[in-house]
Tab-separated table of C-alpha atoms and ligand atoms in Angstrom:
chain	number	residue	atom	x	y	z
Q	1	MET	CA	-25.337	64.371	-11.606
Q	2	LYS	CA	-28.744	64.191	-13.214
Q	3	ILE	CA	-30.028	67.404	-14.787
Q	4	ILE	CA	-33.726	67.582	-15.633
Q	5	LEU	CA	-35.147	70.357	-17.774
Q	6	ILE	CA	-38.843	71.101	-17.450
Q	7	GLY	CA	-40.961	73.841	-18.980
Q	8	PHE	CA	-43.707	74.499	-21.473
Q	9	MET	CA	-43.541	73.629	-25.180
Q	10	GLY	CA	-41.185	76.020	-26.921
Q	11	SER	CA	-39.317	77.036	-23.770
Q	12	GLY	CA	-36.013	75.787	-25.231
Q	13	LYS	CA	-35.444	72.532	-23.323
Q	14	SER	CA	-33.994	70.620	-26.285
Q	15	SER	CA	-31.659	73.430	-27.412
Q	16	VAL	CA	-30.390	73.985	-23.878
Q	17	ALA	CA	-29.941	70.226	-23.341
Q	18	LYS	CA	-27.749	70.030	-26.473
Q	19	ARG	CA	-25.558	72.911	-25.304
Q	20	LEU	CA	-25.320	71.475	-21.787
Q	21	SER	CA	-24.383	68.096	-23.188
Q	22	ILE	CA	-21.448	69.628	-25.068
Q	23	ALA	CA	-20.332	71.763	-22.115
Q	24	LEU	CA	-20.548	68.990	-19.518
Q	25	LYS	CA	-19.780	66.028	-21.802
Q	26	MET	CA	-22.908	64.280	-20.602
Q	27	PRO	CA	-25.398	62.289	-22.669
Q	28	ILE	CA	-28.979	63.452	-23.256
Q	29	LEU	CA	-32.194	61.569	-22.762
Q	30	GLU	CA	-34.662	63.356	-25.040
Q	31	MET	CA	-38.001	62.078	-23.746
Q	32	ASP	CA	-40.056	62.936	-26.834
Q	33	GLU	CA	-37.649	61.006	-29.063
Q	34	ARG	CA	-37.760	58.044	-26.709
Q	35	VAL	CA	-41.575	58.134	-26.776
Q	36	LEU	CA	-41.461	57.918	-30.588
Q	37	GLN	CA	-39.020	54.985	-30.428
Q	38	LYS	CA	-41.019	53.100	-27.821
Q	39	THR	CA	-44.351	53.562	-29.596
Q	40	ASP	CA	-42.820	53.002	-33.029
Q	41	SER	CA	-44.162	56.328	-34.271
Q	42	ARG	CA	-42.744	58.909	-36.679
Q	43	ASN	CA	-44.140	61.932	-34.830
Q	44	MET	CA	-46.369	62.953	-31.900
Q	45	HIS	CA	-49.475	63.086	-34.071
Q	46	GLU	CA	-48.974	59.398	-34.788
Q	47	VAL	CA	-48.608	58.663	-31.056
Q	48	PHE	CA	-51.914	60.449	-30.403
Q	49	ALA	CA	-53.576	58.663	-33.340
Q	50	LYS	CA	-52.462	55.287	-31.971
Q	51	GLY	CA	-53.401	55.698	-28.331
Q	52	GLY	CA	-54.364	59.266	-27.576
Q	53	GLU	CA	-52.718	61.340	-24.875
Q	54	MET	CA	-52.941	58.296	-22.570
Q	55	LEU	CA	-50.348	56.433	-24.655
Q	56	LEU	CA	-47.997	59.406	-24.408
Q	57	ARG	CA	-48.397	59.667	-20.629
Q	58	GLU	CA	-47.960	55.927	-20.033
Q	59	THR	CA	-44.847	55.883	-22.184
Q	60	GLU	CA	-43.438	58.901	-20.352
Q	61	LEU	CA	-43.985	57.074	-17.074
Q	62	SER	CA	-42.063	54.021	-18.243
Q	63	ILE	CA	-39.203	56.182	-19.573
Q	64	ALA	CA	-39.048	58.077	-16.284
Q	65	ARG	CA	-38.979	54.769	-14.389
Q	66	GLU	CA	-36.074	53.568	-16.552
Q	67	SER	CA	-34.247	56.840	-15.929
Q	68	SER	CA	-34.441	56.439	-12.168
Q	69	SER	CA	-31.262	54.334	-12.224
Q	70	MET	CA	-29.331	56.768	-14.464
Q	71	SER	CA	-26.994	59.118	-12.691
Q	72	ASN	CA	-24.983	60.919	-15.349
Q	73	ILE	CA	-27.547	62.319	-17.744
Q	74	ILE	CA	-29.325	65.418	-18.991
Q	75	ILE	CA	-33.037	64.845	-19.426
Q	76	SER	CA	-35.018	67.031	-21.781
Q	77	THR	CA	-38.618	66.330	-20.791
Q	78	GLY	CA	-41.881	66.699	-22.656
Q	79	ALA	CA	-43.817	69.672	-21.344
Q	80	GLY	CA	-46.553	67.487	-19.888
Q	81	VAL	CA	-44.477	65.408	-17.459
Q	82	VAL	CA	-45.497	67.624	-14.547
Q	83	GLN	CA	-49.066	66.384	-14.892
Q	84	ASN	CA	-48.067	63.127	-13.217
Q	85	LYS	CA	-46.223	63.366	-9.908
Q	86	MET	CA	-44.985	59.782	-10.267
Q	87	VAL	CA	-43.156	60.747	-13.454
Q	88	VAL	CA	-41.447	63.649	-11.692
Q	89	ASP	CA	-40.580	61.454	-8.704
Q	90	TYR	CA	-38.892	58.886	-10.958
Q	91	LEU	CA	-37.067	61.591	-12.892
Q	92	LYS	CA	-35.625	62.974	-9.668
Q	93	GLN	CA	-34.131	59.644	-8.645
Q	94	PRO	CA	-31.425	58.911	-7.720
Q	95	LYS	CA	-30.319	62.539	-7.373
Q	96	GLY	CA	-31.905	64.941	-9.822
Q	97	ASN	CA	-31.646	68.668	-10.157
Q	98	ILE	CA	-34.758	70.108	-11.792
Q	99	PHE	CA	-34.491	73.356	-13.765
Q	100	PHE	CA	-37.643	75.125	-14.944
Q	101	LEU	CA	-37.097	77.081	-18.153
Q	102	ASN	CA	-39.650	79.820	-17.698
Q	103	ALA	CA	-40.702	81.435	-20.970
Q	104	GLY	CA	-43.620	83.868	-21.191
Q	105	PHE	CA	-46.612	82.731	-23.222
Q	106	GLN	CA	-45.996	85.462	-25.813
Q	107	THR	CA	-42.456	84.200	-26.387
Q	108	ILE	CA	-43.744	80.665	-26.752
Q	109	CYS	CA	-46.428	81.718	-29.239
Q	110	SER	CA	-43.958	83.581	-31.407
Q	111	ARG	CA	-41.610	80.565	-31.416
Q	112	LEU	CA	-44.315	78.021	-32.225
Q	113	SER	CA	-46.522	80.040	-34.575
Q	114	GLU	CA	-45.348	78.066	-37.643
Q	115	ASP	CA	-44.877	74.767	-35.814
Q	116	ARG	CA	-47.469	72.063	-36.516
Q	117	SER	CA	-45.670	69.209	-34.760
Q	118	ARG	CA	-47.395	69.470	-31.385
Q	119	PRO	CA	-50.894	67.991	-30.958
Q	120	LEU	CA	-51.487	70.028	-27.800
Q	121	PHE	CA	-50.495	73.329	-29.382
Q	122	THR	CA	-52.998	73.764	-32.162
Q	123	HIS	CA	-55.311	76.441	-30.711
Q	124	PRO	CA	-53.559	79.314	-28.902
Q	125	ALA	CA	-56.426	79.763	-26.415
Q	126	GLU	CA	-56.334	76.083	-25.411
Q	127	ALA	CA	-52.558	76.155	-25.209
Q	128	ASN	CA	-52.794	79.228	-23.007
Q	129	ALA	CA	-55.178	77.434	-20.647
Q	130	LEU	CA	-52.737	74.515	-20.472
Q	131	TYR	CA	-49.888	76.937	-19.803
Q	132	ASN	CA	-51.794	78.517	-16.905
Q	133	LEU	CA	-52.713	75.123	-15.515
Q	134	ARG	CA	-49.141	73.847	-15.573
Q	135	TYR	CA	-47.310	76.982	-14.505
Q	136	PRO	CA	-47.731	76.359	-10.742
Q	137	LEU	CA	-46.675	72.730	-11.236
Q	138	TYR	CA	-43.420	73.759	-12.926
Q	139	LEU	CA	-42.757	76.184	-10.086
Q	140	ASN	CA	-43.570	73.576	-7.478
Q	141	TYR	CA	-41.290	70.881	-8.909
Q	142	ALA	CA	-38.363	73.115	-9.827
Q	143	ASP	CA	-35.220	73.250	-7.733
Q	144	LYS	CA	-34.382	76.368	-9.709
Q	145	MET	CA	-36.388	78.549	-12.058
Q	146	ILE	CA	-34.668	80.343	-14.919
Q	147	ASP	CA	-36.372	83.202	-16.778
Q	148	VAL	CA	-35.429	82.545	-20.367
Q	149	ASP	CA	-37.237	85.244	-22.346
Q	150	GLN	CA	-34.311	87.628	-22.734
Q	151	LYS	CA	-31.500	85.082	-22.586
Q	152	SER	CA	-29.437	83.197	-25.144
Q	153	VAL	CA	-29.042	79.421	-25.018
Q	154	ASN	CA	-25.454	80.009	-23.855
Q	155	GLU	CA	-26.534	82.239	-20.989
Q	156	ILE	CA	-29.159	79.746	-19.858
Q	157	THR	CA	-26.613	76.928	-20.042
Q	158	GLU	CA	-24.156	78.921	-17.915
Q	159	GLU	CA	-26.850	79.590	-15.335
Q	160	ILE	CA	-27.673	75.887	-15.078
Q	161	ILE	CA	-24.011	74.932	-14.713
Q	162	LYS	CA	-23.632	77.506	-11.944
Q	163	GLY	CA	-26.773	76.107	-10.306
Q	164	CYS	CA	-25.279	72.609	-10.367
Q	165	TYR	CA	-21.684	73.263	-9.485
Q	166	GLY	CA	-21.805	76.706	-7.905
Q	167	LYS	CA	-19.254	78.012	-10.442
H	201	LIG	C1	-46.526	67.935	-24.892
H	201	LIG	C2	-45.297	68.477	-25.159
H	201	LIG	C3	-44.403	67.940	-26.186
H	201	LIG	C4	-44.695	66.457	-26.435
H	201	LIG	C5	-46.143	66.247	-26.727
H	201	LIG	C6	-47.053	66.735	-25.594
H	201	LIG	C7	-47.375	68.539	-23.836
H	201	LIG	O1	-43.051	68.072	-25.777
H	201	LIG	O2	-44.309	65.682	-25.335
H	201	LIG	O3	-46.465	66.885	-27.944
H	201	LIG	O4	-48.130	67.819	-23.177
H	201	LIG	O5	-47.253	69.768	-23.610
H	201	LIG	P1	-42.182	69.443	-25.856
H	201	LIG	O6	-42.307	70.102	-24.524
H	201	LIG	O7	-40.806	68.957	-26.109
H	201	LIG	O8	-42.733	70.270	-26.960
């Protein structure tokens, strides 16, 4: 079983991945952390300073390629992975189940209003344009979409487990 969480920044992918990992006793591949390791950076701003968004996207592609041979893993993606179909195709191999954590833009803004860690979430209007651009991609790649606005991390985790095992 390979569980892949996609969704916009602030949709809760990392928190849900942690809870899923405990519930299913499966390891997590946190793509953002791996990007920092691979580019020898302390944070995303440093990644962008070193090689711009291109460095991030290339590194995501190589991580996704590496993950294509992993079969027992929860992958918490960076929100931008849907911009490259090759990344999604690698993530899905050998047998991936993609869950889209769908949070409304208002929810995301309230969660990230004090957060300065994301280079692509500095101006709300630009972030909103990115959200609108990616929304159809998340929908298109998802095996299952989960509305997360009114749900706890536990409830979302339960829904994903049901989606995987039909429990
Ligand atoms: C990005 C999302 C971030 C991180 C980077 C770029 C994006 O991941 O990969 O800052 O393109 O939206 P999270 O979705 O974990 O915030």
